[in-house]
Short mmCIF file of N, CA and C in Angstrom, two decimals:
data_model
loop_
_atom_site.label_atom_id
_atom_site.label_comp_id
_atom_site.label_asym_id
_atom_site.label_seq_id
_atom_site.Cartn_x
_atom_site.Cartn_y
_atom_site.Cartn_z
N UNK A 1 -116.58 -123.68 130.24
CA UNK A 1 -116.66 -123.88 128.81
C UNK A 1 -116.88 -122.54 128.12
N UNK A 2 -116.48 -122.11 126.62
CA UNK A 2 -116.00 -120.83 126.29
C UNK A 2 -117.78 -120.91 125.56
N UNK A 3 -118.22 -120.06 125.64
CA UNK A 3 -119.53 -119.90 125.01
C UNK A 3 -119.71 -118.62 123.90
N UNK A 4 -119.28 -119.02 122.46
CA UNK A 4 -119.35 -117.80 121.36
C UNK A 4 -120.57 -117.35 121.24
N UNK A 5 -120.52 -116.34 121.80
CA UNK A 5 -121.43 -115.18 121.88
C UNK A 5 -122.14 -114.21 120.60
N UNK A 6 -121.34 -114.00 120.19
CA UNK A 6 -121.58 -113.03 119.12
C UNK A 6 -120.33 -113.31 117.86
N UNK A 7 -120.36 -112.95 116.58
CA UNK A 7 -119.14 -112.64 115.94
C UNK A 7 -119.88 -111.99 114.78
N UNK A 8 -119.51 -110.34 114.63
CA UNK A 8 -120.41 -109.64 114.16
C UNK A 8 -119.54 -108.53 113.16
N UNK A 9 -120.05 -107.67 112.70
CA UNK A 9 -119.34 -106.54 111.91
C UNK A 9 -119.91 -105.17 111.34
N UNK A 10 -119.23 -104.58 112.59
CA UNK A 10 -119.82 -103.06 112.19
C UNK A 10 -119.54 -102.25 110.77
N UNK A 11 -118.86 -103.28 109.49
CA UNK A 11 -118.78 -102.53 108.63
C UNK A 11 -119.93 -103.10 107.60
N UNK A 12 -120.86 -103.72 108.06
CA UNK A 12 -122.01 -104.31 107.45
C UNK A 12 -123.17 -103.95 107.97
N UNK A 13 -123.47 -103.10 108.27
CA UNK A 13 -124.12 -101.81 109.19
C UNK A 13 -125.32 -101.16 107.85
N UNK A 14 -126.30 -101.62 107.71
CA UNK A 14 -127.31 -101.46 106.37
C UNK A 14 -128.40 -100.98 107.01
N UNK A 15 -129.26 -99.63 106.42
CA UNK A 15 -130.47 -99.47 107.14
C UNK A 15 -130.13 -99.51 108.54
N UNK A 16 -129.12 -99.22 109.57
CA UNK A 16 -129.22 -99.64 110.86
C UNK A 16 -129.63 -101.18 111.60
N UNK A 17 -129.21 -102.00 110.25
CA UNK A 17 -128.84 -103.36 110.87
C UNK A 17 -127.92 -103.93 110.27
N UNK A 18 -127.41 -104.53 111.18
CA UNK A 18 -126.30 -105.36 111.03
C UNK A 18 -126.45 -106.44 110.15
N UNK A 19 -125.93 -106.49 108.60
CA UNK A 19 -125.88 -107.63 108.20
C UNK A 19 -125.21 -108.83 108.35
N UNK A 20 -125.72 -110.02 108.24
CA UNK A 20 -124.63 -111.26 109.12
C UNK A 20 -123.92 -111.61 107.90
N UNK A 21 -122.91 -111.52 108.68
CA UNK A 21 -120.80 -111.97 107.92
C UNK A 21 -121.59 -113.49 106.85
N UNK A 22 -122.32 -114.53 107.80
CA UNK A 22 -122.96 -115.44 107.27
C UNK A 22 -123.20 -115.50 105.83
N UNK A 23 -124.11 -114.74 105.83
CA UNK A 23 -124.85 -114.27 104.45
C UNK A 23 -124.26 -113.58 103.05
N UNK A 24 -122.65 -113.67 103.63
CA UNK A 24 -122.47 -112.91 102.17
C UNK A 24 -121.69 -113.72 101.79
N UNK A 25 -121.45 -113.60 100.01
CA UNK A 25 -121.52 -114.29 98.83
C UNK A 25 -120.08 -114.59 99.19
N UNK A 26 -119.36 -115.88 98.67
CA UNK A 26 -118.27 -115.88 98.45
C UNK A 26 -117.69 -115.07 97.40
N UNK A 27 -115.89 -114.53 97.91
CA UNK A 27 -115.51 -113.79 97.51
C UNK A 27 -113.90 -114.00 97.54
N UNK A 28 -113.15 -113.04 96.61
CA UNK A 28 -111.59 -112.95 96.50
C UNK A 28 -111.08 -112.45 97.38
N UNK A 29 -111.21 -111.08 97.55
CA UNK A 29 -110.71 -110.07 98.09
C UNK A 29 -111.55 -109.69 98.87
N UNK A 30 -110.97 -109.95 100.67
CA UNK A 30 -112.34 -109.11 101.91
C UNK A 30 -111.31 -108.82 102.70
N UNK A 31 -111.89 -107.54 103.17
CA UNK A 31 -111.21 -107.36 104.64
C UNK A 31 -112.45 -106.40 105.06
N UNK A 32 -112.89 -106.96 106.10
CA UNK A 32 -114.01 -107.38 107.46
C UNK A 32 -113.56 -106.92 108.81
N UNK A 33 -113.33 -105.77 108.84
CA UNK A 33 -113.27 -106.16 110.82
C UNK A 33 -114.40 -106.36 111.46
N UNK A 34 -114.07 -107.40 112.45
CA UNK A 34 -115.05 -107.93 113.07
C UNK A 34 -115.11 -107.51 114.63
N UNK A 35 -115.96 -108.22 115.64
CA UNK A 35 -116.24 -108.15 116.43
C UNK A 35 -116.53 -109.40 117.20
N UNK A 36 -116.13 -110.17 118.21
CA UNK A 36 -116.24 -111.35 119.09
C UNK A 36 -116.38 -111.49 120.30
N UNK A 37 -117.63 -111.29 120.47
CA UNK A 37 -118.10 -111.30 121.88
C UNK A 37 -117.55 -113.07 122.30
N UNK A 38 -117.14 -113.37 123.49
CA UNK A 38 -116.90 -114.66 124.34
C UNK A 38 -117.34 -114.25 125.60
N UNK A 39 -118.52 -115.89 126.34
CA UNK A 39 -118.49 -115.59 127.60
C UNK A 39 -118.17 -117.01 128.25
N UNK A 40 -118.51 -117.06 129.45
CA UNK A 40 -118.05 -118.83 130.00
C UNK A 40 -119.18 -119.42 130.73
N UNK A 41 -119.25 -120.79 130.53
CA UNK A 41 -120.46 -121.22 131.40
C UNK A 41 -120.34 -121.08 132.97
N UNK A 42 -118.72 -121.02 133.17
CA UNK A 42 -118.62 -121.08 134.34
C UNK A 42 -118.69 -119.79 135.63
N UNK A 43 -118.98 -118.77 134.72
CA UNK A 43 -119.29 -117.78 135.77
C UNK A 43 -119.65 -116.05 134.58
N UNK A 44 -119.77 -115.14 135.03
CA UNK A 44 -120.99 -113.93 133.98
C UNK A 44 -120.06 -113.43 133.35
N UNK A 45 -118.66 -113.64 133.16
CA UNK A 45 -117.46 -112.78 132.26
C UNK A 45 -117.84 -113.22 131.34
N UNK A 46 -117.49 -111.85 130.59
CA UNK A 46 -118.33 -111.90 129.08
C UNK A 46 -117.02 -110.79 128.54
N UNK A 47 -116.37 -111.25 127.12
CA UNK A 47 -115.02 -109.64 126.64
C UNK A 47 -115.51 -110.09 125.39
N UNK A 48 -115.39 -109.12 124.80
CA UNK A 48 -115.20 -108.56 123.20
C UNK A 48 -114.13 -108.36 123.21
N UNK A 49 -113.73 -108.90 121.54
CA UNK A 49 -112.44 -108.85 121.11
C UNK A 49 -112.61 -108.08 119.67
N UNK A 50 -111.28 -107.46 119.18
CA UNK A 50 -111.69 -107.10 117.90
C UNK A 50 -110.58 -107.77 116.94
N UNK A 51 -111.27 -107.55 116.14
CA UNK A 51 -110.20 -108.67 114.86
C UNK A 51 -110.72 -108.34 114.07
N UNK A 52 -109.83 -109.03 112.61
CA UNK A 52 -110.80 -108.88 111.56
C UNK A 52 -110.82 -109.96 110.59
N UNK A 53 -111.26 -110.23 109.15
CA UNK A 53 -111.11 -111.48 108.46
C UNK A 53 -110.43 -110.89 107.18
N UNK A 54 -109.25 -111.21 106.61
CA UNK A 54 -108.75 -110.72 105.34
C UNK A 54 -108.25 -111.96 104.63
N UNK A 55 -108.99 -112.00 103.08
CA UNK A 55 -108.83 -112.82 102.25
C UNK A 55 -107.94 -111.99 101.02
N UNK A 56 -107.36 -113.42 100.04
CA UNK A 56 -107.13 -112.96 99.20
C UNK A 56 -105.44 -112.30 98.94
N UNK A 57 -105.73 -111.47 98.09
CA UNK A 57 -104.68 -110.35 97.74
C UNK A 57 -104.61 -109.53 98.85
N UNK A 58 -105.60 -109.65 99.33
CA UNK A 58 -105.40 -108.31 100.54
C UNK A 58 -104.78 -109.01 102.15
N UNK A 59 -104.54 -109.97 101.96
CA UNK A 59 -103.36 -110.62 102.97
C UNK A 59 -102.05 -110.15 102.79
N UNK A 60 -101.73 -110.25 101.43
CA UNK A 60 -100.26 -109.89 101.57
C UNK A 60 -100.25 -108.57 101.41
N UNK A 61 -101.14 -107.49 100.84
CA UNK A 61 -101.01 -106.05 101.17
C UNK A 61 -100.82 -105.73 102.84
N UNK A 62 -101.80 -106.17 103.59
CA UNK A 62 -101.75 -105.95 105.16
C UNK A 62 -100.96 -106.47 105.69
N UNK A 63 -100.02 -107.20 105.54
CA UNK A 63 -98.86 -108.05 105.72
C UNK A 63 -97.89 -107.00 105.33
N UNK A 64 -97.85 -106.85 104.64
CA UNK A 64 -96.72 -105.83 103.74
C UNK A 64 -96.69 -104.15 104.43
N UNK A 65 -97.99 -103.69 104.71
CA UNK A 65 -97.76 -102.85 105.38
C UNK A 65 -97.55 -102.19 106.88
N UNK A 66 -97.19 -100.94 106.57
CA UNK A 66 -96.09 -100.64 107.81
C UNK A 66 -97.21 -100.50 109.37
N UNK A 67 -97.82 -101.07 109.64
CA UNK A 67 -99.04 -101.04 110.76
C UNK A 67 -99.44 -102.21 110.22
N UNK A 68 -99.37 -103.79 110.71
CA UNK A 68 -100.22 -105.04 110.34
C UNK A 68 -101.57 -104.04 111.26
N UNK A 69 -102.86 -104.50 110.74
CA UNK A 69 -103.98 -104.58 111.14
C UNK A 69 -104.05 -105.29 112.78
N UNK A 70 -104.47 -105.09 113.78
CA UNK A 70 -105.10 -105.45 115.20
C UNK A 70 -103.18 -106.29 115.32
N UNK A 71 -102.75 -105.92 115.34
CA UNK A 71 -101.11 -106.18 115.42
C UNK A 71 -100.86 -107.91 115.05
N UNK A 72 -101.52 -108.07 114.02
CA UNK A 72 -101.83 -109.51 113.14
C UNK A 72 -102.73 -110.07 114.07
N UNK A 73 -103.37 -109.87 114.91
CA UNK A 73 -104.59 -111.08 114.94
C UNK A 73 -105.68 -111.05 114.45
N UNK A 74 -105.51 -111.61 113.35
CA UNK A 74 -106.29 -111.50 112.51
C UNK A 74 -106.91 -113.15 111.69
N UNK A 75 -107.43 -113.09 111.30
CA UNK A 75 -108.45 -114.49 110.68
C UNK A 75 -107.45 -114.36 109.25
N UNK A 76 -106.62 -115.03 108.90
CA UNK A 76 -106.70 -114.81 106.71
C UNK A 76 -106.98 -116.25 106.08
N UNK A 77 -107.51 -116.06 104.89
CA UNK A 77 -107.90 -116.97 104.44
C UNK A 77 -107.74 -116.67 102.71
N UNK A 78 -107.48 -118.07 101.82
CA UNK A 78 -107.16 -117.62 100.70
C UNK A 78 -108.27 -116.83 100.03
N UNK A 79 -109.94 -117.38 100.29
CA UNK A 79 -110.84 -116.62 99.69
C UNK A 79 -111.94 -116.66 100.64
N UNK A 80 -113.07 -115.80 100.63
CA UNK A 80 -113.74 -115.48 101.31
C UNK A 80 -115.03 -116.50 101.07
N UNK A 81 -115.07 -117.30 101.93
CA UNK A 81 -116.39 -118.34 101.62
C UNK A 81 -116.75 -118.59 103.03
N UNK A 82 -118.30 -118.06 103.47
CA UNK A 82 -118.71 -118.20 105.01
C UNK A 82 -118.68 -119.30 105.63
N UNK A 83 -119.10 -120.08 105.23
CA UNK A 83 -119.52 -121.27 105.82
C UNK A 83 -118.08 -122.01 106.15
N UNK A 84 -116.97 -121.64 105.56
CA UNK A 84 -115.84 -122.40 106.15
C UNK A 84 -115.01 -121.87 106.96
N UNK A 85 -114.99 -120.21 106.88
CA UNK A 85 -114.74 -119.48 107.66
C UNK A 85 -115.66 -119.29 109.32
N UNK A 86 -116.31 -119.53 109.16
CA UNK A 86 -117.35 -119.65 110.30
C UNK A 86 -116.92 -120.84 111.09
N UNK A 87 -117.19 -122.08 110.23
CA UNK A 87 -116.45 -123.26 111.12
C UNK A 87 -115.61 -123.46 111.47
N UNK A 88 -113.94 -122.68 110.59
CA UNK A 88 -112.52 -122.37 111.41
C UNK A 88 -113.07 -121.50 112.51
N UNK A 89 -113.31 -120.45 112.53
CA UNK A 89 -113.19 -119.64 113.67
C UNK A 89 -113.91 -119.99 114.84
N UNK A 90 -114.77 -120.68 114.95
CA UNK A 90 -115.72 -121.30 115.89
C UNK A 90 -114.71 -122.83 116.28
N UNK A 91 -113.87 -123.08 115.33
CA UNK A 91 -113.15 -124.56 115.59
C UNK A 91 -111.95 -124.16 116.58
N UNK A 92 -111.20 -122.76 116.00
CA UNK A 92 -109.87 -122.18 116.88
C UNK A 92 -110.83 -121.90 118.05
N UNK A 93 -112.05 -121.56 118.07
CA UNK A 93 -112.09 -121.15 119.87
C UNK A 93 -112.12 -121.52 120.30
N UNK A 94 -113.22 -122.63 120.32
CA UNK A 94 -113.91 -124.15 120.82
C UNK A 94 -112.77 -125.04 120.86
N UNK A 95 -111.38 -125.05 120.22
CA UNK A 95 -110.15 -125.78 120.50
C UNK A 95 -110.01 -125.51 121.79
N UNK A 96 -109.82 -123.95 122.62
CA UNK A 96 -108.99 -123.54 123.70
C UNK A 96 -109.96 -123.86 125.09
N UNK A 97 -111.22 -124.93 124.72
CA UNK A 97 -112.15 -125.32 125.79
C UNK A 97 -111.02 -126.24 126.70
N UNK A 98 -110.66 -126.16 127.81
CA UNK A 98 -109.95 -126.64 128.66
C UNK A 98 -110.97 -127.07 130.04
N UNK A 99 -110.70 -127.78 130.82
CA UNK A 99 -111.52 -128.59 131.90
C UNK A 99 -111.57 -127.36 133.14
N UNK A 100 -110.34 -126.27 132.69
CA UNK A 100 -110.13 -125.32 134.05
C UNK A 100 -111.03 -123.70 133.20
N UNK A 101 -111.16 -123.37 134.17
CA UNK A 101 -111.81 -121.90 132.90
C UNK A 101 -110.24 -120.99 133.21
N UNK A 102 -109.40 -120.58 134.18
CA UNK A 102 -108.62 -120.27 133.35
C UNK A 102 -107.10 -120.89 132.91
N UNK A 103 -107.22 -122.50 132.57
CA UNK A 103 -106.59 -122.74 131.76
C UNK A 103 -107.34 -122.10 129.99
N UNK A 104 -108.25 -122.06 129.64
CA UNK A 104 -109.33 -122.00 128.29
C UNK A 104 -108.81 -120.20 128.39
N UNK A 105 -109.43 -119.79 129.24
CA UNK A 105 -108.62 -118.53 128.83
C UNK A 105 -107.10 -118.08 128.49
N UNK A 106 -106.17 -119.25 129.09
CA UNK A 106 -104.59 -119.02 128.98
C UNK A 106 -104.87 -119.66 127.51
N UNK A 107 -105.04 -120.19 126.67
CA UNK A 107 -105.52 -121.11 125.73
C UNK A 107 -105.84 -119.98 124.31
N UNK A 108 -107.08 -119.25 124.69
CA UNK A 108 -107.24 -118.41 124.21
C UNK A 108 -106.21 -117.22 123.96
N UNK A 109 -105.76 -116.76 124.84
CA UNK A 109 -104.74 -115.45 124.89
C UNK A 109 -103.68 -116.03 123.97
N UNK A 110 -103.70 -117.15 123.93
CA UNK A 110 -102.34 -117.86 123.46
C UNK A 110 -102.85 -117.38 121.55
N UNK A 111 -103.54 -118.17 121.68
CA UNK A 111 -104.32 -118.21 120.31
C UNK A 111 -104.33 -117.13 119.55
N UNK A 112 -104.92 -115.93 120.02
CA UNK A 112 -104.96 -114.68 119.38
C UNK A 112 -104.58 -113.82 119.91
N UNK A 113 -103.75 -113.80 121.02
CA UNK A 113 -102.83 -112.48 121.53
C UNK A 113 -104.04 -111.68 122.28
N UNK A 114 -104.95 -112.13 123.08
CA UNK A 114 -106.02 -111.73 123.19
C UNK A 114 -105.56 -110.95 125.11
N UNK A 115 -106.13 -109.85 125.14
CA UNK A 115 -105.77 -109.63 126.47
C UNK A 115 -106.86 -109.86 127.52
N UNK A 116 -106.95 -110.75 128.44
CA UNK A 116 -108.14 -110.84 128.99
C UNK A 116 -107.90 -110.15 130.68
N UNK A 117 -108.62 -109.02 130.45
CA UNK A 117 -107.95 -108.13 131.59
C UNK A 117 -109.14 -108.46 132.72
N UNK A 118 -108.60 -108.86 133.97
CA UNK A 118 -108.91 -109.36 135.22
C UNK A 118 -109.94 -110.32 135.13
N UNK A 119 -109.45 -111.19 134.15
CA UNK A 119 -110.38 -112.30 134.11
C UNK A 119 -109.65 -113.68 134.69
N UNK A 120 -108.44 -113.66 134.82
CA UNK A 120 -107.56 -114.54 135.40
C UNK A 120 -107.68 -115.24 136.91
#
C-alpha cells in the first residue's frame, strides 16, 4: 500500500521553516514547486518526486512555454484552494493502491511519468 509521506515546498521556506502548502489562502495565480516523498507498507522504499502545483493564468503561460515545467507533470488547477487540492492529489495517488506493490508502482509511473529507479 502507497503511504504519502510528505508533500512539501521548498519555496515556502520562512525563518528556516517550511511553511505548509495547507495553510495558504486561496488564490488565482500559483505556481508552487513541490516536493513528494512516497513510501510502501510493503517493504523500506521510500522516492521523492518533484512536481509542482500551477493555477490559474499561469497554466496556460507554462503550457505555452518553450520548456513545460518537470516535462508537464505537474498538478494544474483553475484556482488555488488547499483543501481541494490536497484531496485531488492524495486521491490520484491513493487511486494507483493496487493489491501487488509493483503493480501500484506501474500505476503510479503511469500517472505522473514518475521514474521509479530499482524499485521494480
Amino acid at each position: 500500500m502507497i503511504i504519502i509521506k510528505h508533500i512539501y515546498s521548498r519555496d515556502l521556506l520562512v525563518d528556516g521553516r517550511i511553511v505548509s502548502l495547507w495553510s495558504l489562502p486561496k488564490q488565482a495565480n500559483i505556481y508552487l514547486n513541490i516536493r513528494v516523498t512516497i513510501g510502501f507498507d510493503e517493504n523500506s522504499f521510500e522516492e521523492v518526486f518533484d512536481s509542482a502545483i500551477i493555477t490559474g493564468s499561469l497554466v496556460q503561460k507554462c503550457a505555452g512555454a518553450e520548456t513545460d515545467p518537470y516535462n508537464g507533470k505537474v498538478f494544474t488547477y483553475p484556482e488555488f484552494d488547499p483543501n481541494f487540492i490536497k484531496e485531488d492529489i492524495y486521491s490520484k495517488i491513493n487511486a494507483c493502491n493496487m493489491l501487488d506493490f509493483s503493480d501500484s508502482i506501474s500505476e503510479l509511473a503511469k500517472m505522473m511519468q514518475w521514474d521509479f529507479e530499482g524499485m521494480q
